PDB file of C-alpha atoms in Angstrom:
ATOM      1  CA  UNK A  27     125.851 -62.325 -67.837  1.00  0.00           C
ATOM      2  CA  UNK A  28     124.168 -65.595 -66.586  1.00  0.00           C
ATOM      3  CA  UNK A  29     124.434 -68.538 -68.441  1.00  0.00           C
ATOM      4  CA  UNK A  30     121.756 -70.685 -68.536  1.00  0.00           C
ATOM      5  CA  UNK A  31     120.893 -73.823 -70.499  1.00  0.00           C
ATOM      6  CA  UNK A  32     118.013 -75.754 -71.831  1.00  0.00           C
ATOM      7  CA  UNK A  33     117.345 -78.525 -73.977  1.00  0.00           C
ATOM      8  CA  UNK A  34     115.137 -81.572 -75.010  1.00  0.00           C
ATOM      9  CA  UNK A  35     116.952 -83.764 -76.896  1.00  0.00           C
ATOM     10  CA  UNK A  36     114.895 -86.155 -79.529  1.00  0.00           C
ATOM     11  CA  UNK A  37     116.407 -89.760 -79.121  1.00  0.00           C
ATOM     12  CA  UNK A  38     114.140 -91.572 -81.579  1.00  0.00           C
ATOM     13  CA  UNK A  39     111.026 -89.347 -82.493  1.00  0.00           C
ATOM     14  CA  UNK A  40     108.729 -87.346 -80.400  1.00  0.00           C
ATOM     15  CA  UNK A  41     108.323 -90.587 -77.875  1.00  0.00           C
ATOM     16  CA  UNK A  42     111.565 -90.512 -76.866  1.00  0.00           C
ATOM     17  CA  UNK A  43     113.427 -87.402 -75.240  1.00  0.00           C
ATOM     18  CA  UNK A  44     115.214 -86.313 -72.508  1.00  0.00           C
ATOM     19  CA  UNK A  45     115.733 -83.250 -71.491  1.00  0.00           C
ATOM     20  CA  UNK A  46     119.181 -81.206 -70.038  1.00  0.00           C
ATOM     21  CA  UNK A  47     119.278 -77.814 -68.068  1.00  0.00           C
ATOM     22  CA  UNK A  48     121.704 -75.660 -66.299  1.00  0.00           C
ATOM     23  CA  UNK A  49     121.970 -72.650 -64.757  1.00  0.00           C
ATOM     24  CA  UNK A  50     125.217 -71.175 -62.837  1.00  0.00           C
ATOM     25  CA  UNK A  51     124.659 -69.388 -59.230  1.00  0.00           C
ATOM     26  CA  UNK A  52     126.247 -65.941 -60.118  1.00  0.00           C
ATOM     27  CA  UNK A  53     123.948 -63.235 -59.193  1.00  0.00           C
ATOM     28  CA  UNK A  54     125.938 -59.633 -59.997  1.00  0.00           C
ATOM     29  CA  UNK A  55     124.310 -56.652 -58.922  1.00  0.00           C
ATOM     30  CA  UNK A  56     125.035 -53.005 -60.950  1.00  0.00           C
ATOM     31  CA  UNK A  57     127.945 -52.009 -58.068  1.00  0.00           C
ATOM     32  CA  UNK A  58     129.444 -55.148 -58.991  1.00  0.00           C
ATOM     33  CA  UNK A  59     129.052 -57.058 -56.006  1.00  0.00           C
ATOM     34  CA  UNK A  60     127.680 -60.758 -56.368  1.00  0.00           C
ATOM     35  CA  UNK A  61     126.003 -63.481 -54.694  1.00  0.00           C
ATOM     36  CA  UNK A  62     125.079 -66.619 -55.535  1.00  0.00           C
ATOM     37  CA  UNK A  63     121.642 -67.407 -55.732  1.00  0.00           C
ATOM     38  CA  UNK A  64     119.820 -70.584 -57.292  1.00  0.00           C
ATOM     39  CA  UNK A  65     118.245 -69.727 -60.955  1.00  0.00           C
ATOM     40  CA  UNK A  66     117.373 -73.496 -62.409  1.00  0.00           C
ATOM     41  CA  UNK A  67     114.303 -74.901 -60.325  1.00  0.00           C
ATOM     42  CA  UNK A  68     112.191 -77.964 -61.641  1.00  0.00           C
ATOM     43  CA  UNK A  69     107.735 -77.880 -62.000  1.00  0.00           C
ATOM     44  CA  UNK A  70     107.346 -81.547 -60.965  1.00  0.00           C
ATOM     45  CA  UNK A  71     104.086 -81.864 -62.306  1.00  0.00           C
ATOM     46  CA  UNK A  72     104.940 -80.957 -65.410  1.00  0.00           C
ATOM     47  CA  UNK A  73     108.316 -82.761 -65.993  1.00  0.00           C
ATOM     48  CA  UNK A  74     109.760 -79.628 -66.624  1.00  0.00           C
ATOM     49  CA  UNK A  75     112.372 -76.847 -65.452  1.00  0.00           C
ATOM     50  CA  UNK A  76     112.491 -72.803 -65.561  1.00  0.00           C
ATOM     51  CA  UNK A  77     115.694 -70.694 -65.391  1.00  0.00           C
ATOM     52  CA  UNK A  78     115.664 -67.265 -65.070  1.00  0.00           C
ATOM     53  CA  UNK A  79     117.981 -64.471 -65.987  1.00  0.00           C
ATOM     54  CA  UNK A  80     118.820 -60.499 -65.675  1.00  0.00           C
ATOM     55  CA  UNK A  81     116.824 -59.320 -63.013  1.00  0.00           C
ATOM     56  CA  UNK A  82     116.812 -60.955 -59.205  1.00  0.00           C
ATOM     57  CA  UNK A  83     115.418 -59.239 -56.909  1.00  0.00           C
ATOM     58  CA  UNK A  84     112.326 -56.490 -57.660  1.00  0.00           C
ATOM     59  CA  UNK A  85     110.318 -54.379 -55.690  1.00  0.00           C
ATOM     60  CA  UNK A  86     106.533 -54.885 -55.150  1.00  0.00           C
ATOM     61  CA  UNK A  87     105.203 -52.114 -57.897  1.00  0.00           C
ATOM     62  CA  UNK A  88     103.510 -49.802 -55.066  1.00  0.00           C
ATOM     63  CA  UNK A  89     104.990 -51.355 -52.295  1.00  0.00           C
ATOM     64  CA  UNK A  90     107.897 -51.710 -50.115  1.00  0.00           C
ATOM     65  CA  UNK A  91     107.684 -55.709 -50.613  1.00  0.00           C
ATOM     66  CA  UNK A  92     110.904 -56.855 -51.850  1.00  0.00           C
ATOM     67  CA  UNK A  93     110.760 -60.270 -54.127  1.00  0.00           C
ATOM     68  CA  UNK A  94     113.696 -62.172 -54.677  1.00  0.00           C
ATOM     69  CA  UNK A  95     113.458 -64.739 -57.784  1.00  0.00           C
ATOM     70  CA  UNK A  96     115.608 -67.165 -56.121  1.00  0.00           C
ATOM     71  CA  UNK A  97     112.627 -67.985 -53.136  1.00  0.00           C
ATOM     72  CA  UNK A  98     109.294 -66.906 -54.758  1.00  0.00           C
ATOM     73  CA  UNK A  99     109.669 -69.207 -58.086  1.00  0.00           C
ATOM     74  CA  UNK A 100     109.704 -72.244 -56.126  1.00  0.00           C
ATOM     75  CA  UNK A 101     106.950 -70.438 -54.279  1.00  0.00           C
ATOM     76  CA  UNK A 102     104.932 -69.359 -56.995  1.00  0.00           C
ATOM     77  CA  UNK A 103     105.666 -73.186 -59.334  1.00  0.00           C
ATOM     78  CA  UNK A 104     104.442 -74.731 -55.185  1.00  0.00           C
ATOM     79  CA  UNK A 105     101.260 -72.621 -55.761  1.00  0.00           C
ATOM     80  CA  UNK A 106     100.383 -73.424 -59.516  1.00  0.00           C
ATOM     81  CA  UNK A 107     101.168 -77.587 -59.311  1.00  0.00           C
ATOM     82  CA  UNK A 108      96.978 -77.724 -60.209  1.00  0.00           C
ATOM     83  CA  UNK A 109      98.300 -76.232 -63.323  1.00  0.00           C
ATOM     84  CA  UNK A 110      98.165 -79.227 -66.197  1.00  0.00           C
ATOM     85  CA  UNK A 111     100.078 -77.489 -68.976  1.00  0.00           C
ATOM     86  CA  UNK A 112     103.748 -75.539 -70.222  1.00  0.00           C
ATOM     87  CA  UNK A 113     101.652 -72.804 -71.658  1.00  0.00           C
ATOM     88  CA  UNK A 114      98.979 -71.932 -69.522  1.00  0.00           C
ATOM     89  CA  UNK A 115     102.065 -72.262 -66.628  1.00  0.00           C
ATOM     90  CA  UNK A 116     103.650 -69.376 -68.995  1.00  0.00           C
ATOM     91  CA  UNK A 117     101.134 -67.567 -68.841  1.00  0.00           C
ATOM     92  CA  UNK A 118     100.454 -67.268 -65.684  1.00  0.00           C
ATOM     93  CA  UNK A 119     103.615 -66.811 -64.684  1.00  0.00           C
ATOM     94  CA  UNK A 120     103.303 -63.787 -66.671  1.00  0.00           C
ATOM     95  CA  UNK A 121     100.458 -62.246 -66.031  1.00  0.00           C
ATOM     96  CA  UNK A 122     102.133 -62.443 -62.038  1.00  0.00           C
ATOM     97  CA  UNK A 123     105.450 -61.495 -62.613  1.00  0.00           C
ATOM     98  CA  UNK A 124     103.494 -58.459 -64.743  1.00  0.00           C
ATOM     99  CA  UNK A 125     101.398 -57.533 -62.048  1.00  0.00           C
ATOM    100  CA  UNK A 126     104.765 -57.421 -59.743  1.00  0.00           C
ATOM    101  CA  UNK A 127     107.386 -55.754 -61.276  1.00  0.00           C
ATOM    102  CA  UNK A 128     107.935 -52.434 -61.853  1.00  0.00           C
ATOM    103  CA  UNK A 129     107.016 -51.191 -65.419  1.00  0.00           C
ATOM    104  CA  UNK A 130     109.960 -48.536 -65.509  1.00  0.00           C
ATOM    105  CA  UNK A 131     112.728 -51.298 -63.665  1.00  0.00           C
ATOM    106  CA  UNK A 132     111.982 -54.095 -67.047  1.00  0.00           C
ATOM    107  CA  UNK A 133     112.466 -50.735 -69.108  1.00  0.00           C
ATOM    108  CA  UNK A 134     115.975 -50.361 -67.916  1.00  0.00           C
ATOM    109  CA  UNK A 135     116.949 -53.552 -67.277  1.00  0.00           C
ATOM    110  CA  UNK A 136     116.497 -57.080 -70.151  1.00  0.00           C
ATOM    111  CA  UNK A 137     115.461 -60.199 -67.509  1.00  0.00           C
ATOM    112  CA  UNK A 138     113.341 -63.202 -69.221  1.00  0.00           C
ATOM    113  CA  UNK A 139     113.208 -67.019 -67.865  1.00  0.00           C
ATOM    114  CA  UNK A 140     113.376 -70.260 -70.131  1.00  0.00           C
ATOM    115  CA  UNK A 141     110.913 -72.448 -69.046  1.00  0.00           C
ATOM    116  CA  UNK A 142     111.264 -76.223 -70.897  1.00  0.00           C
ATOM    117  CA  UNK A 143     108.794 -79.644 -70.094  1.00  0.00           C
ATOM    118  CA  UNK A 144     106.680 -81.912 -71.782  1.00  0.00           C
ATOM    119  CA  UNK A 145     102.699 -81.706 -72.573  1.00  0.00           C
ATOM    120  CA  UNK A 146      99.880 -83.907 -71.240  1.00  0.00           C
ATOM    121  CA  UNK A 147     100.566 -86.811 -74.173  1.00  0.00           C
ATOM    122  CA  UNK A 148     104.511 -86.137 -73.751  1.00  0.00           C
ATOM    123  CA  UNK A 149     106.012 -84.366 -75.884  1.00  0.00           C
ATOM    124  CA  UNK A 150     109.011 -82.327 -75.378  1.00  0.00           C
ATOM    125  CA  UNK A 151     107.859 -78.062 -75.304  1.00  0.00           C
ATOM    126  CA  UNK A 152     109.685 -75.097 -74.451  1.00  0.00           C
ATOM    127  CA  UNK A 153     108.443 -71.277 -74.170  1.00  0.00           C
ATOM    128  CA  UNK A 154     110.985 -68.472 -73.256  1.00  0.00           C
ATOM    129  CA  UNK A 155     109.240 -65.134 -71.567  1.00  0.00           C
ATOM    130  CA  UNK A 156     111.168 -62.305 -71.881  1.00  0.00           C
ATOM    131  CA  UNK A 157     110.943 -57.888 -72.051  1.00  0.00           C
ATOM    132  CA  UNK A 158     112.595 -57.526 -74.795  1.00  0.00           C
ATOM    133  CA  UNK A 159     112.267 -58.315 -78.479  1.00  0.00           C
ATOM    134  CA  UNK A 160     115.594 -58.208 -79.416  1.00  0.00           C
ATOM    135  CA  UNK A 161     118.973 -60.013 -79.044  1.00  0.00           C
ATOM    136  CA  UNK A 162     121.818 -58.280 -81.560  1.00  0.00           C
ATOM    137  CA  UNK A 163     125.726 -58.628 -81.029  1.00  0.00           C
ATOM    138  CA  UNK A 164     125.426 -59.412 -77.522  1.00  0.00           C
ATOM    139  CA  UNK A 165     122.670 -56.583 -77.137  1.00  0.00           C
ATOM    140  CA  UNK A 166     119.274 -56.962 -75.853  1.00  0.00           C
ATOM    141  CA  UNK A 167     117.268 -54.191 -77.387  1.00  0.00           C
ATOM    142  CA  UNK A 168     113.476 -52.842 -77.204  1.00  0.00           C
ATOM    143  CA  UNK A 169     113.228 -53.000 -73.795  1.00  0.00           C
ATOM    144  CA  UNK A 170     109.357 -53.294 -73.130  1.00  0.00           C
ATOM    145  CA  UNK A 171     107.960 -52.494 -70.256  1.00  0.00           C
ATOM    146  CA  UNK A 172     106.173 -55.937 -69.308  1.00  0.00           C
ATOM    147  CA  UNK A 173     107.274 -59.732 -69.669  1.00  0.00           C
TER     148      UNK A 173
END
């Protein structure tokens, strides 16, 4: 189970806030083995952060290439440094992930991303991208084949 934490605290109105983002590093495979990988990354140009949970790696649709999110996400952030809004960043990320991740895998394993930062006016903004509709009694439900 991943532990991630993304919050924006408003101190004295929207002009005075600060962001906290944290994540554990443990990746556990279905067979019980585990590794330590980074799950939290800065989005410098948007004064924000992104973290992920669930799927940590997957084979690209129709290819032998394996995507490891701990190395893929920093590259995605770097290649999209020209994006000027958190919303556009999230839509671009969602589109890219849906073009790469096999829907058959997403239908079996819950997965998601928490993204927080600031908009062009300096106001806090928080987003979530996930492949399920409900979370009840500590269970992800209604898994979908796309984010």
